[in-house]
mmCIF file of C-alpha atoms in Angstrom:
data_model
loop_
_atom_site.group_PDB
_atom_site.id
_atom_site.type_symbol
_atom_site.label_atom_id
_atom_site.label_comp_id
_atom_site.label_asym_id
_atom_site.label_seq_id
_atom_site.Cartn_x
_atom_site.Cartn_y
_atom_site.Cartn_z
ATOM 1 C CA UNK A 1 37.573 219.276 164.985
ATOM 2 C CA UNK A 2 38.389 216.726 168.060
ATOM 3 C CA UNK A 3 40.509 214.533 165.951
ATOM 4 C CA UNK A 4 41.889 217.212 164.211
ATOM 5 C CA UNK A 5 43.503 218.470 167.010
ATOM 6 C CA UNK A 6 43.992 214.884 168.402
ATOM 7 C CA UNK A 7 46.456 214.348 164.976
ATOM 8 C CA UNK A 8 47.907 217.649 165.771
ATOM 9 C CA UNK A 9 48.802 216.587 169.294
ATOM 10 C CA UNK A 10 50.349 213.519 168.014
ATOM 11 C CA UNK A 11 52.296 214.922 165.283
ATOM 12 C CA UNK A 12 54.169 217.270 167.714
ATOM 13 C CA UNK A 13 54.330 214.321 170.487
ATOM 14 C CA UNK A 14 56.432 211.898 168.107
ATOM 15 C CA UNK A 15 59.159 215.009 167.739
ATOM 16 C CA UNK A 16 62.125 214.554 169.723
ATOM 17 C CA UNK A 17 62.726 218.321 169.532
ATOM 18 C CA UNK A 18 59.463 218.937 171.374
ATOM 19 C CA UNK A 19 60.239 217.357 173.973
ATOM 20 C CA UNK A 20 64.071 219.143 174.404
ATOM 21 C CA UNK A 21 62.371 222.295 174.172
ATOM 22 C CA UNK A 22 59.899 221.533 177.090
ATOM 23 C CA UNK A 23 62.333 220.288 178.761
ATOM 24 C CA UNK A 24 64.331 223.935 178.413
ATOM 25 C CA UNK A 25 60.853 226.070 178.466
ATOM 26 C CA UNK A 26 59.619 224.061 182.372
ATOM 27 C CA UNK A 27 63.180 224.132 183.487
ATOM 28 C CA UNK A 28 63.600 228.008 182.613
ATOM 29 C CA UNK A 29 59.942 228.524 184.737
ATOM 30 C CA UNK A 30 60.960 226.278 187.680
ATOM 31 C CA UNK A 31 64.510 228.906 187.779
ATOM 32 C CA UNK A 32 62.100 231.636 187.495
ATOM 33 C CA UNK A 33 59.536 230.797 189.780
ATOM 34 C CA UNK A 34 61.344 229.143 192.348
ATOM 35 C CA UNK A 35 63.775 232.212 192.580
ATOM 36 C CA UNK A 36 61.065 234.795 192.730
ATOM 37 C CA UNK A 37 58.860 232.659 195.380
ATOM 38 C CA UNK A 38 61.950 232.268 198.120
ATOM 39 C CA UNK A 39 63.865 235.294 197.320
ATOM 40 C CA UNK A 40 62.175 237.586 199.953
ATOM 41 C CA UNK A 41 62.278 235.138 202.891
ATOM 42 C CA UNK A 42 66.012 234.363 201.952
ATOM 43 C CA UNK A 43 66.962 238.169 202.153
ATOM 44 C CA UNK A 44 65.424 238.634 205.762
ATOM 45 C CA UNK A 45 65.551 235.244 207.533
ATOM 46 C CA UNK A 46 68.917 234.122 205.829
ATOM 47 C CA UNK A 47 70.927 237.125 205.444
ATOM 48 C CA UNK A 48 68.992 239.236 208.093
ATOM 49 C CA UNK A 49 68.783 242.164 205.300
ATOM 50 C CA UNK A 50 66.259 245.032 206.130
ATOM 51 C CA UNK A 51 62.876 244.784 205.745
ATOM 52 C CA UNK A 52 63.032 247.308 202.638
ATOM 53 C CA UNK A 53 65.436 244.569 200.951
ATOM 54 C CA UNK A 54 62.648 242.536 199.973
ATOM 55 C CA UNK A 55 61.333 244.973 197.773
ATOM 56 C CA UNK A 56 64.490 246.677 196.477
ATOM 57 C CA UNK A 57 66.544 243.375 195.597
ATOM 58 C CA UNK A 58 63.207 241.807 193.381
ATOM 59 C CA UNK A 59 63.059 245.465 192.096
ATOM 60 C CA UNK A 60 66.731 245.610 190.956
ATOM 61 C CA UNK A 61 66.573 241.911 189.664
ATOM 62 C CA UNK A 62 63.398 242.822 187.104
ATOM 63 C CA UNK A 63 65.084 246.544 185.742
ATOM 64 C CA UNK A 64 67.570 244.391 185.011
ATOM 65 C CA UNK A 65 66.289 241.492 183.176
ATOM 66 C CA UNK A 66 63.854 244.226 181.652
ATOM 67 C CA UNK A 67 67.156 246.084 180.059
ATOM 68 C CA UNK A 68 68.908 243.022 179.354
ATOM 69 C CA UNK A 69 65.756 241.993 177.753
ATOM 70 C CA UNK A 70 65.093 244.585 175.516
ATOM 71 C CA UNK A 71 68.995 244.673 174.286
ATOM 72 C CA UNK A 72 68.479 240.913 173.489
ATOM 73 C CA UNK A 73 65.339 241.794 171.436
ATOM 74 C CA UNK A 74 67.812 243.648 168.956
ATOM 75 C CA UNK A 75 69.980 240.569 168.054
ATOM 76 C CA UNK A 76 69.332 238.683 164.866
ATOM 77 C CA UNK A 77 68.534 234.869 165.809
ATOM 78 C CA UNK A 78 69.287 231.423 164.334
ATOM 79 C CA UNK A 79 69.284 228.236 166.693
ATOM 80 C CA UNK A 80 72.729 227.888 167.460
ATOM 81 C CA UNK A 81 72.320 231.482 168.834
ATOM 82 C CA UNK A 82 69.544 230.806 171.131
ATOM 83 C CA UNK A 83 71.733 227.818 172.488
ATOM 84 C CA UNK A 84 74.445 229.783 173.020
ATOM 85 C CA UNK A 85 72.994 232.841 175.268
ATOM 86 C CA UNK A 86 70.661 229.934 176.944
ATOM 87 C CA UNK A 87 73.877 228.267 177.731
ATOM 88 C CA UNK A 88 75.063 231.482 178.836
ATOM 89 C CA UNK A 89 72.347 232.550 181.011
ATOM 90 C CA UNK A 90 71.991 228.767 182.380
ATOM 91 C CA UNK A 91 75.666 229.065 183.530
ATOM 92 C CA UNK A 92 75.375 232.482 185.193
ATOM 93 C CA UNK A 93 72.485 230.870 187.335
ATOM 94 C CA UNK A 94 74.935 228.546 188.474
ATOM 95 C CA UNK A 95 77.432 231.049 189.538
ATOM 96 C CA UNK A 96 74.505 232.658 191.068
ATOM 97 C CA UNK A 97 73.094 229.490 192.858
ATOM 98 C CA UNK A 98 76.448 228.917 194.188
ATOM 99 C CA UNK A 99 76.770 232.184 195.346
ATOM 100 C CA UNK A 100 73.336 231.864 197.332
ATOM 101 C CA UNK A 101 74.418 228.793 199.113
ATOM 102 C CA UNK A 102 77.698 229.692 200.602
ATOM 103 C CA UNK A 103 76.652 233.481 201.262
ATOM 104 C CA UNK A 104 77.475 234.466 204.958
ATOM 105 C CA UNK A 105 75.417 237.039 206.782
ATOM 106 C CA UNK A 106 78.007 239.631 206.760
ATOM 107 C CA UNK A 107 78.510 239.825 203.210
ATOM 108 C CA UNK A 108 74.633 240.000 202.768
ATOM 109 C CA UNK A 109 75.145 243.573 200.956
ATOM 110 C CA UNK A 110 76.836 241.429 197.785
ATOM 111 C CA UNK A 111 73.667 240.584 197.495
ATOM 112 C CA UNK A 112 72.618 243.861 195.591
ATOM 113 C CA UNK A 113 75.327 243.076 193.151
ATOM 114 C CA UNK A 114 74.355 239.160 193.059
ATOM 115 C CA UNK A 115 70.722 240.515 192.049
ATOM 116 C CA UNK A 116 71.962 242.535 188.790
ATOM 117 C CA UNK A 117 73.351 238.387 187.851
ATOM 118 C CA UNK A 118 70.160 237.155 188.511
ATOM 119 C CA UNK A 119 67.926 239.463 186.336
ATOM 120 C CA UNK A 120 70.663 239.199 183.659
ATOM 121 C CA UNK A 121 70.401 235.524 183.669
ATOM 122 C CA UNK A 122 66.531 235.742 183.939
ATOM 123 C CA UNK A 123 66.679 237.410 180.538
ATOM 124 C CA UNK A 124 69.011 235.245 178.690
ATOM 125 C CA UNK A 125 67.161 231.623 180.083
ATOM 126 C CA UNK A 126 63.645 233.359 179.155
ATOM 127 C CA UNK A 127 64.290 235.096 175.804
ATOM 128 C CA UNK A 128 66.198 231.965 174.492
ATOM 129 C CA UNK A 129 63.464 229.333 176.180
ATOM 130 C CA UNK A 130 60.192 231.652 174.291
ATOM 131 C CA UNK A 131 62.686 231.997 171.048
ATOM 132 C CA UNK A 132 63.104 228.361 170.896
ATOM 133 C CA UNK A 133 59.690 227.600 171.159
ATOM 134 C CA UNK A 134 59.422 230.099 168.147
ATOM 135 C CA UNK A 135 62.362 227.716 166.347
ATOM 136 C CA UNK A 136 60.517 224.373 167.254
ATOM 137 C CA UNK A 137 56.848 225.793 165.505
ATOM 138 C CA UNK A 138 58.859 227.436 162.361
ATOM 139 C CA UNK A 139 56.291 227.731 159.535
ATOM 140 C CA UNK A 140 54.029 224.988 161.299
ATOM 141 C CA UNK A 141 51.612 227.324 162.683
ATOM 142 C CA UNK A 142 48.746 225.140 162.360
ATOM 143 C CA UNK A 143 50.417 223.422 164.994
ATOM 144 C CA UNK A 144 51.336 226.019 167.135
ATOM 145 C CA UNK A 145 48.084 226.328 169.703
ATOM 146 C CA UNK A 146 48.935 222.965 170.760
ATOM 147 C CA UNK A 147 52.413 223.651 171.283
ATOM 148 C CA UNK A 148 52.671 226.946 173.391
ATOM 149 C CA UNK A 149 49.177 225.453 175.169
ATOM 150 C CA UNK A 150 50.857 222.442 175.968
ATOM 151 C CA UNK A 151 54.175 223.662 177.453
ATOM 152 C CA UNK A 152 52.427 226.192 179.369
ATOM 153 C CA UNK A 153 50.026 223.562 180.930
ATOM 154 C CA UNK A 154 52.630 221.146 181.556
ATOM 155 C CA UNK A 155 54.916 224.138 183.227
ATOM 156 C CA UNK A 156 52.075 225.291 185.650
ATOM 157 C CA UNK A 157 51.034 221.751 186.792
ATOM 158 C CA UNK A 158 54.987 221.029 187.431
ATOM 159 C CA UNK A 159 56.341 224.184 188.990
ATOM 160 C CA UNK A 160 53.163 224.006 191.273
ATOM 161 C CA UNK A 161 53.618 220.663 192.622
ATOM 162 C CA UNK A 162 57.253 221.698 192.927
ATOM 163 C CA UNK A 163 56.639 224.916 194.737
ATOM 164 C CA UNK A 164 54.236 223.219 197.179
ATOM 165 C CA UNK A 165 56.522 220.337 197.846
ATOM 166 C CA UNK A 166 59.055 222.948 198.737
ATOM 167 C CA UNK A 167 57.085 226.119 200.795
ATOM 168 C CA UNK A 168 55.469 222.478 202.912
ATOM 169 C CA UNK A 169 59.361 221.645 204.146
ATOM 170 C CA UNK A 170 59.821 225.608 204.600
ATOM 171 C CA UNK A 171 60.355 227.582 208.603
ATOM 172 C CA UNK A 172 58.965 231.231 208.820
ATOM 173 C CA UNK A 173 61.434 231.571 211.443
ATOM 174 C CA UNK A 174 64.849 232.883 211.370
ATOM 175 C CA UNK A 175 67.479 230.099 212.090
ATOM 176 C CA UNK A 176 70.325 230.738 214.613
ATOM 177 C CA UNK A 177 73.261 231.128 212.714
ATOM 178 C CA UNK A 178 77.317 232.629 212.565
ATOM 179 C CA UNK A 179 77.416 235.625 210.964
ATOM 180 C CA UNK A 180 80.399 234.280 209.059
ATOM 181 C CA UNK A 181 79.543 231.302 207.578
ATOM 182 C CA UNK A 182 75.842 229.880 205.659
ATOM 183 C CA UNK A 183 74.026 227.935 208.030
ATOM 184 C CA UNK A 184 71.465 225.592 206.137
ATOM 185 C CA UNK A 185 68.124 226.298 205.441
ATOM 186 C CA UNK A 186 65.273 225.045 203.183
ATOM 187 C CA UNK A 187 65.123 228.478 201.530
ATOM 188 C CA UNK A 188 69.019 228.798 201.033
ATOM 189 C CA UNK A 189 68.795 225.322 199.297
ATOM 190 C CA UNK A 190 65.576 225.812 197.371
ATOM 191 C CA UNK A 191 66.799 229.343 196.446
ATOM 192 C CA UNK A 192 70.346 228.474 195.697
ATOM 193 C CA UNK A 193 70.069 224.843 194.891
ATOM 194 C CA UNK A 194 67.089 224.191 192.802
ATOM 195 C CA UNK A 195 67.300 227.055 190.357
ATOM 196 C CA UNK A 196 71.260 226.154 189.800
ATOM 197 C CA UNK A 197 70.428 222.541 188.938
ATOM 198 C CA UNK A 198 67.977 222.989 186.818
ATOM 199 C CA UNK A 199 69.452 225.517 184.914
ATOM 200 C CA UNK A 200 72.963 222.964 184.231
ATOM 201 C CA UNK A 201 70.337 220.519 183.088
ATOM 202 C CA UNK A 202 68.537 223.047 180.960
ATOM 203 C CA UNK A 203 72.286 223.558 179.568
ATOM 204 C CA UNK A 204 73.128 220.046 179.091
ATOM 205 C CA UNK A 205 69.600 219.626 177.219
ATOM 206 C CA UNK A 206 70.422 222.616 175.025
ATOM 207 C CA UNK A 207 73.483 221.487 173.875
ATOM 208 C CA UNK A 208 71.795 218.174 172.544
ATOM 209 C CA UNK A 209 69.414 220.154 170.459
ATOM 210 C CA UNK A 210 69.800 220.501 166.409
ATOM 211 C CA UNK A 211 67.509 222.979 165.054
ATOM 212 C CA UNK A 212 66.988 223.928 161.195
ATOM 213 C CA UNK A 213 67.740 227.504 161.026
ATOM 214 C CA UNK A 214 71.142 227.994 160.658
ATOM 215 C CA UNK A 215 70.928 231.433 159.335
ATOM 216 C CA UNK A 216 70.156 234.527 161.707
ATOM 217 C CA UNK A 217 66.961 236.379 161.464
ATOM 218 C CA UNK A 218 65.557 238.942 163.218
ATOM 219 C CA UNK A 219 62.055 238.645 164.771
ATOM 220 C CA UNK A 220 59.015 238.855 163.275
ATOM 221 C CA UNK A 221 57.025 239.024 166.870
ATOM 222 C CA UNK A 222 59.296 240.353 169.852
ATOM 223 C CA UNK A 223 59.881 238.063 172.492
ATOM 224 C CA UNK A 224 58.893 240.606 175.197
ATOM 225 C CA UNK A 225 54.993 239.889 176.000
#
């Protein structure tokens, strides 16, 4: 059994494609996580929101992705349509992350509209990231413990050495700032900065990819877990 799953491994480890679609799948997670970890302390230390805006802005962010997710579950796929909607949601991160960095403290209510973005793009990186996992297995489903097993592994080892790296460099104290313009923080750049980058390079990764369904079909499993 051992070196059956030890050929496995190496089958899937000589495949360029699994590596572009870990690539996309940790880089979707790091957006993901690293959004959701900072996006409380950003709303009251950075933008002095209310207290209740740390629970209403993560609360608007998932009914959003939720809807945005279950319209997406609808669509029929092929590979060049998981690029495209990745690309799409990857892009709308950016727009978001951009939007995080140079927000002032009294336009902090935008933030409630910036939040609707960020579940929307939430959706589109995660649906497309899970589908092309589904594109990289195909028929292969012997295969197919090692794959989700692996990418999972490698994304919780990475986005936890990530996070701690970050939340070590991180003040629990307001900074003193002009209500007009962004004053720097490690939150505003981890919050803003992080999650932007990595989506452009999950973009520029996506649009490298060549996968072998060029037909739509619809799902066989939804992507919603």
């Amino acid at each position: 059994m051992g070196k059956v799953l030890q050929l496995r491994g190496q089958y899937w480890l000589k495949k360029v494609l699994y590596y572009q679609v870990l690539s996309i799948y940790v880089l979707t997670r790091v957006v993901t996580n690293v959004s959701q970890t900072f996006l409380a302390v950003y709303v009251i230390n950075d933008l002095r929101m209310s207290p209740s805006s740390k629970a209403l802005i993560p609360a608007i962010i998932y009914l959003s992705s939720f809807v945005a997710s279950v319209l997406l579950q609808e669509l029929k796929w092929s590979g060049e349509r998981l690029k495209a909607f990745f690309s799409a949601g990857g892009l709308l991160w950016l727009f978001c992350g951009a939007v995080v960095i140079f927000l002032p403290i009294n336009m902090h209510a935008f933030m409630y509209v910036l939040s609707i973005l960020i579940g929307i793009a939430n959706a589109l990186m995660m649906v497309t990231a899970i589908g092309m996992e589904s594109e990289l297995v195909d028929k292969d489903l012997d295969g197919s413990a090692f794959v989700y097993g692996s990418l999972d592994f490698i994304d919780k080892v990475l986005c936890g050495v990530f996070l701690y790296f970050l939340e070590s460099y991180e003040s629990a104290d307001p900074l003193p700032c002009d209500l007009t313009y962004p004053c720097f923080s490690v939150t505003r750049f981890s919050l803003g900065f992080i999650p932007g980058i990595s989506a452009l390079i999950g973009v520029v990764v996506a649009f490298f990819i060549r996968f072998h369904t060029p037909n739509p079909k619809t799902l066989r499993e939804p992507f919603l877990a």
